[in-house]
Coordinates of C-alpha atoms in Angstrom, one line a residue:
M1 CA 0.0 0.0 0.0
A2 CA 1.4 3.4 -1.0
G3 CA 2.9 5.3 1.9
V4 CA 3.2 2.4 4.3
D5 CA 6.9 2.2 4.2
Q6 CA 7.2 6.0 4.7
L7 CA 5.5 5.9 8.1
S8 CA 7.5 5.2 11.2
A9 CA 6.5 3.1 14.1
G10 CA 5.7 6.2 16.1
S11 CA 7.4 5.8 19.4
G12 CA 6.1 9.0 21.0
T13 CA 4.5 8.7 24.3
G14 CA 1.8 11.3 23.7
T15 CA 2.8 13.6 26.5
A16 CA 5.4 16.1 27.2
G17 CA 5.8 18.0 30.5
G18 CA 2.3 16.9 31.5
R19 CA 0.8 18.2 28.3
S20 CA -0.5 16.1 25.4
T21 CA 1.5 16.0 22.2
L22 CA 1.0 14.6 18.7
R23 CA 2.9 11.6 17.4
R24 CA 5.4 12.2 14.5
D25 CA 4.4 9.2 12.3
V26 CA 3.9 10.7 8.8
G27 CA 6.5 10.7 6.0
L28 CA 6.8 12.6 2.8
I29 CA 4.3 10.5 0.8
G30 CA 1.8 10.6 3.6
L31 CA 2.0 14.4 3.7
M32 CA 1.8 14.8 0.0
W33 CA -1.0 12.4 -0.3
A34 CA -2.9 14.2 2.5
S35 CA -2.8 17.3 0.3
V36 CA -3.4 15.7 -3.0
G37 CA -6.2 13.6 -1.5
S38 CA -7.8 16.9 -0.3
I39 CA -7.3 18.7 -3.7
I40 CA -8.8 15.8 -5.7
G41 CA -12.3 15.6 -4.1
S42 CA -15.7 16.6 -5.2
G43 CA -14.3 19.5 -7.1
W44 CA -13.3 17.3 -10.0
L45 CA -16.7 15.8 -10.2
Y46 CA -18.5 19.1 -10.5
G47 CA -16.0 21.9 -11.2
A48 CA -15.6 21.5 -15.0
E49 CA -19.4 21.7 -15.6
K50 CA -20.0 24.6 -13.2
A51 CA -17.1 26.6 -14.7
V52 CA -18.1 26.2 -18.3
V53 CA -21.7 27.3 -17.5
A54 CA -20.2 30.4 -15.8
A55 CA -17.5 31.3 -18.4
G56 CA -18.0 29.2 -21.5
P57 CA -14.9 27.6 -23.0
A58 CA -12.9 30.5 -21.5
A59 CA -13.3 28.5 -18.2
I60 CA -9.8 27.2 -19.2
I61 CA -8.4 30.6 -18.5
S62 CA -10.3 30.7 -15.2
W63 CA -8.5 27.5 -14.1
I64 CA -5.2 28.8 -15.2
I65 CA -5.7 32.0 -13.2
G66 CA -6.9 30.0 -10.2
A67 CA -3.9 27.7 -10.4
I68 CA -1.5 30.7 -10.5
A69 CA -3.2 32.2 -7.4
I70 CA -3.1 29.0 -5.4
T71 CA 0.5 28.3 -6.5
L72 CA 1.7 31.7 -5.3
L73 CA -0.1 31.1 -1.9
A74 CA 1.3 27.6 -1.7
L75 CA 4.9 28.8 -2.3
V76 CA 4.6 31.2 0.6
H77 CA 3.2 28.4 2.8
A78 CA 6.0 26.1 1.7
E79 CA 8.6 28.4 3.3
L80 CA 6.6 29.1 6.4
G81 CA 5.8 25.3 6.8
G82 CA 9.5 24.5 6.8
M83 CA 10.3 27.4 9.3
F84 CA 7.5 26.5 11.7
P85 CA 6.6 22.8 11.6
V86 CA 3.6 23.0 14.0
A87 CA 0.2 21.5 14.0
G88 CA -2.5 23.7 12.4
G89 CA 0.1 26.0 10.9
T90 CA -2.1 28.2 8.8
A91 CA -4.0 29.3 11.9
R92 CA -0.8 30.1 13.8
Y93 CA 1.5 32.1 11.5
P94 CA -0.6 35.3 11.9
H95 CA -0.5 34.7 15.7
Y96 CA 3.3 34.7 15.7
A97 CA 3.5 37.8 13.5
F98 CA 0.7 40.0 14.9
G99 CA -0.2 38.5 18.2
G100 CA -3.5 37.4 19.8
F101 CA -6.3 39.3 18.0
A102 CA -4.9 38.5 14.5
G103 CA -4.2 34.9 15.5
M104 CA -7.6 34.4 16.9
S105 CA -9.2 35.9 13.7
F106 CA -7.2 33.8 11.2
G107 CA -7.6 30.8 13.4
W108 CA -11.4 31.1 13.2
F109 CA -11.2 31.6 9.4
S110 CA -9.1 28.4 9.2
W111 CA -11.4 26.3 11.4
L112 CA -14.5 27.6 9.7
Q113 CA -13.2 26.5 6.3
A114 CA -11.9 23.1 7.4
A115 CA -15.0 22.2 9.5
T116 CA -17.4 22.7 6.6
V117 CA -15.6 20.9 3.9
A118 CA -16.3 17.4 5.2
P119 CA -20.1 17.8 5.2
I120 CA -19.9 19.4 1.7
E121 CA -18.0 16.3 0.5
V122 CA -20.8 14.1 2.0
E123 CA -23.4 16.2 0.2
A124 CA -21.5 15.6 -3.1
M125 CA -21.4 11.8 -2.4
I126 CA -25.1 11.8 -1.9
G127 CA -25.8 14.0 -4.9
Y128 CA -24.0 11.7 -7.3
A129 CA -25.6 8.6 -5.6
G130 CA -28.9 9.9 -6.8
H131 CA -28.2 8.0 -10.0
W132 CA -29.0 4.8 -8.2
N133 CA -32.6 3.9 -7.3
F134 CA -31.9 3.3 -3.6
A135 CA -30.6 6.9 -3.2
K136 CA -33.2 8.8 -5.2
G137 CA -35.1 9.8 -2.0
F138 CA -32.1 11.2 -0.2
L139 CA -32.4 14.8 -1.7
H140 CA -35.2 17.3 -2.1
A141 CA -35.5 19.0 -5.5
D142 CA -33.7 22.1 -4.1
G143 CA -30.7 19.9 -3.1
T144 CA -31.3 19.8 0.6
L145 CA -31.4 16.5 2.4
T146 CA -34.5 14.5 3.1
V147 CA -34.9 12.8 6.5
S148 CA -33.4 9.5 5.1
G149 CA -30.7 11.5 3.4
F150 CA -29.9 13.2 6.7
F151 CA -29.3 9.9 8.5
V152 CA -27.1 8.6 5.7
A153 CA -25.1 11.9 5.8
V154 CA -24.6 11.5 9.6
L155 CA -23.6 7.9 9.1
L156 CA -20.9 8.9 6.6
M157 CA -19.6 11.6 8.9
A158 CA -19.4 9.0 11.6
V159 CA -17.2 6.8 9.4
F160 CA -14.8 9.7 8.9
V161 CA -14.7 10.2 12.7
A162 CA -14.2 6.4 13.4
I163 CA -11.2 6.2 11.0
N164 CA -9.7 9.3 12.6
F165 CA -10.0 7.8 16.0
L166 CA -7.8 4.8 14.9
G167 CA -4.9 7.2 14.7
V168 CA -2.9 9.3 12.2
R169 CA -1.1 6.3 10.8
V170 CA -4.4 4.4 10.0
M171 CA -5.9 7.6 8.6
A172 CA -2.8 8.2 6.4
H173 CA -2.8 4.6 5.2
T174 CA -6.5 4.7 4.3
N175 CA -6.1 8.1 2.6
S176 CA -3.1 6.9 0.6
A177 CA -5.1 4.0 -0.8
A178 CA -8.0 6.3 -1.7
T179 CA -5.7 8.9 -3.2
W180 CA -4.1 6.5 -5.7
W181 CA -7.6 5.7 -6.9
K182 CA -8.5 9.4 -6.9
I183 CA -5.6 10.3 -9.1
A184 CA -5.9 7.2 -11.4
V185 CA -9.6 7.8 -12.3
P186 CA -9.4 11.4 -13.5
L187 CA -6.2 10.6 -15.5
A188 CA -7.9 7.6 -17.1
T189 CA -11.0 9.7 -17.8
I190 CA -8.9 12.4 -19.5
F191 CA -7.1 9.8 -21.7
I192 CA -10.2 7.8 -22.7
I193 CA -12.3 10.9 -23.5
A194 CA -9.3 12.4 -25.5
V195 CA -9.0 9.2 -27.6
T196 CA -12.7 8.5 -28.2
N197 CA -14.6 11.8 -28.1
F198 CA -13.0 15.2 -28.7
H199 CA -14.4 18.0 -30.8
G200 CA -12.1 20.9 -31.3
G201 CA -14.9 23.1 -32.7
N202 CA -16.6 23.2 -29.3
F203 CA -14.2 25.8 -28.1
T204 CA -15.6 28.4 -30.5
A205 CA -19.3 27.3 -30.6
G206 CA -22.2 28.3 -28.5
G207 CA -21.5 32.0 -28.5
G208 CA -17.7 31.9 -28.9
F209 CA -14.8 31.2 -26.7
A210 CA -15.7 33.8 -24.0
P211 CA -19.4 34.4 -24.3
F212 CA -19.6 36.0 -20.9
G213 CA -16.5 38.2 -21.2
A214 CA -13.9 38.9 -18.6
K215 CA -16.5 39.1 -15.8
G216 CA -17.6 35.5 -16.5
V217 CA -14.0 34.3 -16.5
L218 CA -13.2 36.1 -13.2
S219 CA -16.4 35.2 -11.3
A220 CA -16.0 31.6 -12.3
I221 CA -12.8 31.4 -10.3
S222 CA -14.7 31.9 -7.0
T223 CA -18.3 30.9 -7.7
S224 CA -18.0 27.7 -9.8
G225 CA -15.7 25.7 -7.6
I226 CA -12.3 26.4 -9.2
I227 CA -10.6 27.7 -6.1
F228 CA -12.5 25.2 -4.0
A229 CA -11.3 22.4 -6.2
L230 CA -7.6 23.5 -5.9
L231 CA -7.7 24.0 -2.1
G232 CA -6.2 21.4 0.1
F233 CA -2.4 21.9 -0.2
E234 CA -2.4 23.1 3.3
Q235 CA -3.3 19.7 4.7
A236 CA 0.4 18.7 4.8
I237 CA 1.0 21.9 6.9
Q238 CA -1.9 21.2 9.2
L239 CA -0.3 17.8 9.9
A240 CA 3.2 19.3 10.5
G241 CA 3.1 18.3 14.2
E242 CA 2.9 14.7 13.1
S243 CA 5.5 14.8 10.4
K244 CA 8.7 12.7 10.8
N245 CA 10.9 15.3 9.0
P246 CA 8.8 18.4 8.6
K247 CA 11.5 20.9 7.6
R248 CA 12.5 18.7 4.6
D249 CA 9.1 17.2 3.7
L250 CA 6.6 20.1 4.1
P251 CA 7.8 22.3 1.3
R252 CA 8.1 19.3 -1.1
A253 CA 4.6 18.0 -0.2
T254 CA 3.0 21.5 -0.5
I255 CA 4.5 22.4 -3.9
G256 CA 4.2 18.9 -5.3
S257 CA 0.5 18.6 -4.4
V258 CA -0.4 21.9 -6.1
A259 CA 1.4 21.0 -9.3
I260 CA -0.4 17.6 -9.5
G261 CA -3.8 19.2 -8.8
A262 CA -3.5 22.1 -11.2
L263 CA -2.4 19.9 -14.1
I264 CA -5.2 17.4 -13.6
Y265 CA -8.0 20.0 -13.2
T266 CA -6.9 22.1 -16.2
A267 CA -6.8 19.0 -18.4
L268 CA -10.2 17.9 -17.1
Q269 CA -11.7 21.2 -18.2
V270 CA -10.2 21.0 -21.7
F271 CA -11.4 17.5 -22.3
Y272 CA -14.8 18.1 -20.8
I273 CA -15.5 20.9 -23.2
G274 CA -14.1 18.9 -26.1
A275 CA -16.2 15.8 -25.3
L276 CA -19.6 17.5 -25.1
P277 CA -22.0 16.8 -28.0
K278 CA -23.3 20.0 -29.6
M279 CA -26.9 19.3 -28.6
A280 CA -25.8 19.8 -25.0
F281 CA -25.1 23.5 -25.5
V282 CA -27.4 24.3 -28.4
H283 CA -29.1 27.0 -26.2
G284 CA -25.8 28.4 -25.0
W285 CA -23.3 27.5 -22.4
A286 CA -25.4 29.1 -19.6
N287 CA -28.1 26.5 -20.4
L288 CA -25.9 23.5 -20.7
A289 CA -28.1 20.4 -20.4
Y290 CA -28.0 16.7 -21.1
K291 CA -29.3 13.5 -19.5
G292 CA -27.4 12.8 -16.3
I293 CA -25.9 16.3 -15.9
E294 CA -26.6 16.1 -12.1
G295 CA -23.5 13.9 -12.2
P296 CA -21.6 15.8 -14.9
W297 CA -18.8 13.5 -15.8
A298 CA -20.6 10.2 -15.3
G299 CA -23.6 11.4 -17.2
L300 CA -21.3 12.6 -20.0
A301 CA -19.6 9.2 -20.2
V302 CA -22.9 7.4 -20.6
L303 CA -24.1 10.0 -23.1
V304 CA -21.1 9.4 -25.4
G305 CA -21.5 5.6 -25.2
L306 CA -19.0 4.9 -22.5
G307 CA -21.4 3.3 -20.0
W308 CA -18.7 1.3 -18.3
L309 CA -16.7 4.5 -17.6
G310 CA -19.9 6.1 -16.2
W311 CA -20.2 3.2 -13.7
V312 CA -16.6 3.7 -12.6
L313 CA -17.2 7.4 -12.2
Y314 CA -20.3 6.8 -10.0
V315 CA -18.1 4.6 -7.8
D316 CA -15.4 7.4 -7.8
A317 CA -18.1 9.8 -6.6
V318 CA -18.0 8.0 -3.3
V319 CA -14.3 7.4 -3.1
S320 CA -13.0 10.9 -4.1
P321 CA -15.2 13.0 -1.8
G322 CA -14.9 10.4 0.9
G323 CA -11.1 10.6 1.0
T324 CA -11.3 14.4 1.1
G325 CA -13.8 14.4 3.9
L326 CA -11.6 12.0 5.9
I327 CA -8.6 14.4 5.7
Y328 CA -10.6 17.5 6.5
T329 CA -12.1 15.8 9.6
A330 CA -8.5 15.3 10.7
S331 CA -7.5 18.8 9.8
T332 CA -10.4 20.4 11.7
S333 CA -9.3 18.7 15.0
R334 CA -5.6 19.8 14.4
I335 CA -6.7 23.4 13.9
S336 CA -8.7 23.4 17.0
Y337 CA -5.7 21.8 18.8
G338 CA -3.6 24.8 17.5
L339 CA -6.2 27.3 18.6
A340 CA -6.2 25.8 22.2
R341 CA -2.4 25.9 22.3
N342 CA -2.5 29.6 21.5
G343 CA -5.1 30.2 24.2
Y344 CA -8.1 30.9 22.0
A345 CA -10.1 27.8 22.8
P346 CA -10.5 25.7 26.0
R347 CA -7.6 23.4 26.9
V348 CA -9.8 20.3 26.3
F349 CA -9.1 20.7 22.6
E350 CA -5.5 19.9 23.3
S351 CA -6.3 16.5 24.9
T352 CA -5.1 13.5 22.9
D353 CA -5.8 9.9 23.4
K354 CA -3.3 7.0 23.5
R355 CA -3.0 7.1 19.7
G356 CA -2.2 10.8 19.8
V357 CA -5.6 11.8 18.3
P358 CA -7.1 15.2 19.5
W359 CA -10.3 13.4 20.4
F360 CA -12.4 16.3 21.5
G361 CA -11.6 18.3 18.3
V362 CA -12.7 15.2 16.2
L363 CA -16.0 15.0 18.1
V364 CA -16.6 18.7 17.6
S365 CA -15.9 18.4 13.8
F366 CA -18.6 15.6 13.8
I367 CA -21.1 17.8 15.5
T368 CA -20.4 20.7 13.2
G369 CA -20.9 18.4 10.2
V370 CA -24.3 17.3 11.5
I371 CA -25.4 20.9 11.9
C372 CA -24.3 21.6 8.3
F373 CA -26.7 18.8 7.2
L374 CA -29.7 20.7 8.4
P375 CA -31.7 22.5 5.6
F376 CA -28.9 24.5 4.2
P377 CA -28.1 25.0 0.5
S378 CA -26.6 22.1 -1.5
W379 CA -23.0 21.6 -2.8
Q380 CA -23.0 24.2 -5.5
Q381 CA -24.4 27.0 -3.4
L382 CA -22.0 26.4 -0.5
V383 CA -18.8 26.4 -2.6
S384 CA -18.5 30.2 -2.9
F385 CA -18.9 30.6 0.8
I386 CA -16.2 28.0 1.6
T387 CA -13.9 29.4 -1.1
S388 CA -14.1 32.9 0.5
A389 CA -13.4 31.6 4.0
S390 CA -10.5 29.5 2.6
V391 CA -8.8 32.3 0.8
L392 CA -9.3 34.6 3.7
M393 CA -7.5 32.0 5.8
Y394 CA -4.7 31.8 3.3
A395 CA -4.3 35.5 3.1
G396 CA -2.7 35.5 6.6
A397 CA 0.3 33.6 5.4
P398 CA 1.6 36.3 2.9
L399 CA 1.1 38.9 5.7
A400 CA 3.1 36.8 8.1
Y401 CA 5.7 36.1 5.5
G402 CA 6.3 39.8 5.0
V403 CA 6.8 40.2 8.8
F404 CA 9.2 37.3 9.1
S405 CA 11.3 38.3 6.1
K406 CA 11.8 41.6 7.9
Q407 CA 12.0 40.6 11.6
L408 CA 13.4 37.0 11.4
E409 CA 15.7 37.4 8.4
G410 CA 18.4 35.2 10.0
R411 CA 16.1 32.3 11.0
E412 CA 16.7 28.9 9.4
R413 CA 14.7 28.3 6.3
P414 CA 14.9 24.8 4.9
Y415 CA 13.1 26.2 1.8
R416 CA 13.7 29.8 0.7
L417 CA 11.2 31.2 -1.8
P418 CA 13.0 33.0 -4.6
G419 CA 11.7 36.5 -4.9
G420 CA 9.6 36.0 -1.8
K421 CA 9.5 39.7 -0.9
I422 CA 7.8 40.4 -4.2
I423 CA 5.6 37.3 -4.4
S424 CA 4.3 37.8 -0.9
P425 CA 2.4 41.1 -1.5
I426 CA 1.3 40.0 -4.9
S427 CA -0.2 36.8 -3.5
F428 CA -2.0 38.8 -0.8
A429 CA -3.5 41.1 -3.4
I430 CA -4.6 38.0 -5.5
A431 CA -6.2 36.4 -2.4
S432 CA -8.2 39.6 -1.9
L433 CA -9.3 39.6 -5.5
V434 CA -10.5 36.0 -5.3
I435 CA -12.5 36.9 -2.2
Y436 CA -14.0 39.9 -4.0
W437 CA -15.0 37.8 -7.1
A438 CA -17.1 35.6 -4.9
G439 CA -19.7 38.4 -4.8
W440 CA -21.5 40.5 -2.3
D441 CA -24.2 37.9 -1.7
I442 CA -21.6 35.5 -0.4
L443 CA -19.4 38.0 1.5
W444 CA -22.2 39.5 3.7
R445 CA -22.9 36.0 4.9
L446 CA -19.2 35.4 5.5
G447 CA -19.2 38.6 7.5
L448 CA -21.9 37.2 9.8
A449 CA -19.8 34.0 10.3
I450 CA -16.8 36.1 11.2
L451 CA -18.8 37.9 13.8
L452 CA -20.0 34.6 15.3
G453 CA -16.3 33.5 15.6
Y454 CA -15.4 36.7 17.4
A455 CA -18.3 36.1 19.8
L456 CA -17.2 32.5 20.6
L457 CA -13.4 32.8 20.7
G458 CA -13.5 36.3 22.1
S459 CA -15.7 35.2 24.9
Y460 CA -13.3 32.4 25.9
A461 CA -10.3 34.8 25.6
A462 CA -12.0 37.3 27.9
Y463 CA -12.8 34.4 30.4
A464 CA -9.2 33.1 30.3
T465 CA -7.9 36.6 30.9
K466 CA -10.2 37.3 33.7
K467 CA -9.4 34.0 35.4
E468 CA -5.7 34.5 34.7
L469 CA -5.5 31.0 33.1
P470 CA -2.0 29.9 32.1
N471 CA -2.8 30.1 28.4
A472 CA -4.7 33.3 28.4
P473 CA -3.8 35.1 25.1
K474 CA -2.4 38.6 24.7
L475 CA -4.5 40.2 22.1
N476 CA -1.9 42.7 20.9
W477 CA -4.4 45.2 19.5
R478 CA -1.8 47.6 18.1
A479 CA -0.2 44.9 15.9
A480 CA -3.6 44.0 14.5
Q481 CA -5.0 47.5 14.0
W482 CA -5.1 46.9 10.2
L483 CA -7.3 43.8 10.4
P484 CA -10.8 45.4 11.0
V485 CA -10.0 48.0 8.3
Y486 CA -9.2 45.2 5.8
L487 CA -12.3 43.2 6.5
I488 CA -14.7 46.1 6.5
G489 CA -12.9 47.7 3.5
L490 CA -13.3 44.5 1.4
G491 CA -17.0 44.4 2.4
I492 CA -17.6 48.0 1.3
I493 CA -15.9 47.5 -2.0
S494 CA -17.8 44.3 -2.6
W495 CA -21.1 46.1 -1.7
Q496 CA -20.4 48.8 -4.2
G497 CA -18.8 46.6 -6.9
G498 CA -20.1 44.8 -9.9
F499 CA -19.9 41.2 -8.6
G500 CA -23.3 41.0 -7.0
G501 CA -23.1 44.5 -5.5
A502 CA -24.6 47.9 -6.4
G503 CA -22.5 48.1 -9.6
N504 CA -21.2 51.6 -8.8
L505 CA -17.6 50.5 -9.5
P506 CA -16.9 49.6 -13.1
L507 CA -15.1 46.4 -14.0
W508 CA -11.2 46.8 -13.9
W509 CA -11.6 50.0 -11.8
D510 CA -12.9 47.8 -9.0
I511 CA -10.0 45.3 -9.5
A512 CA -7.5 48.2 -9.4
L513 CA -9.0 49.4 -6.2
I514 CA -8.8 46.0 -4.6
V515 CA -5.1 45.7 -5.6
V516 CA -4.2 49.2 -4.3
F517 CA -6.2 48.7 -1.1
S518 CA -4.6 45.2 -0.4
L519 CA -1.1 46.5 -1.0
G520 CA -1.7 49.4 1.4
V521 CA -3.0 47.0 4.1
Y522 CA 0.0 44.6 3.5
Y523 CA 2.6 47.3 4.1
W524 CA 0.6 48.8 7.0
A525 CA 0.4 45.4 8.7
R526 CA 4.2 44.9 8.1
S527 CA 5.0 48.2 9.7
V528 CA 3.0 47.6 12.9
S529 CA 3.7 43.9 13.5
L530 CA 5.3 42.5 16.6
G531 CA 9.0 43.0 17.0
A532 CA 11.6 40.2 16.6
E533 CA 11.9 39.5 20.3
E534 CA 8.1 39.4 20.7
I535 CA 7.8 37.0 17.8
E536 CA 10.5 34.7 19.1
E537 CA 8.8 34.7 22.5
Q538 CA 5.5 33.7 20.8
I539 CA 7.3 30.8 19.0
S540 CA 9.6 29.5 21.7
D541 CA 7.0 27.9 24.0
V542 CA 5.3 26.1 21.1
E543 CA 8.6 24.7 19.8
V544 CA 9.7 23.5 23.1
V545 CA 6.5 21.5 23.7
E546 CA 5.8 20.2 20.2
N547 CA 9.3 19.2 19.1
V548 CA 9.6 16.8 22.1
G549 CA 10.2 13.3 20.7
H550 CA 11.1 14.6 17.2

């Protein structure tokens, strides 16, 4: 089985100085497959169809732009992951650079994103299963779960939780097996479709290559599942606390997983467009329709006479989302573990069982999943929300990078990003654009979720401070003074912009405004960050505890 020989026996005791620790059992293949297994999930099953409906054949450009954006963010994360190999890293870099308030904020963004992916993957599994007679009653017409569908969804979430409770080694082994399948099936689909059904004329038919113009290309990046599909590279970083050799393996796993995912998804979009029969888009790309389109790839395979491939794809619709849901269940518990270590959540989230599993965080991820199965929108409608939360989470890394390149210039870097001081602000601006392209209808809801996080984590921080608990966080308001301005500013621009807003900002002018605003915030944040000594103080306690047994 792939990855088995890369996993050590794991001799960690699970405690250090009276505090629970994670076991370092995962090798390079386990880390990379954790990320690739997250990237190749339900996004490949739906992304190509949703993107072409939003942008026409120019969806290929949307995928390329999305891949560039994610690659830049991944490169920044690769250097940070090598510098700070700690569990739940994406939630902790802003904490090191800007202190408590920023750390709490980005920690919530990170947890919000991770906790909602597993239930979305379950929704995708159930949606594709609607092809089979036994599953036709699991969904209402609007995509929400019926009573029977709800119980099936809860059962699937319970399976994710059960595997996670068996320990990180079993989880990594299970995911490695699923990931080989998840890579093989899309690659085989690309090859078979390319050989048997490919019509080059499709790329200029149905209204031309870009029937919806630049706005369609840009909005597709956030709203059709492109960024959502490419997300997941950070899973290796979230598992850094359980890596055998994190400084060597984290950069390799991060960059390698993005390269694999971007190539597969772009090829899938090209061959999906080329394989469609003309009758499918005779009324235009926005009205794409054919029998079985609710399961886009499987339905297309049956439509072009490849029924056996359709059957394989319906099976894959269980395996691919299932593997991703498994990894995100693990990731959610590691992020909450990191939040507790930084003093933003109760210490119970730090508790690990004899296998080194943060058991309370796993249980909370299960409860969150069950809540998400209540009558909320289906997969397609949730993707934009999760994309925005994800990119907002990722935006903390370029900001932290800018601080560390200035304040910790002499610190060891197993991987040093060439041109990092230029790439970092550019990647922050691109992250802001991706959030903006999601549209006002999504962003005002995200704003409510952010306020909920401040209420929950802020209440605990206030309690810990009042009771003078050992892990009570210092909020460092001065170092995070830019954050509320950034969040509110993005909201105002979105409200007035042309992506679901009032339309008072013309296309391209709004993009220029976002870029200038983001760069201003970037250099403002860099100028008011914590000093070198304060940053080292934030880091030292974590490193002493979490590197025990490494």
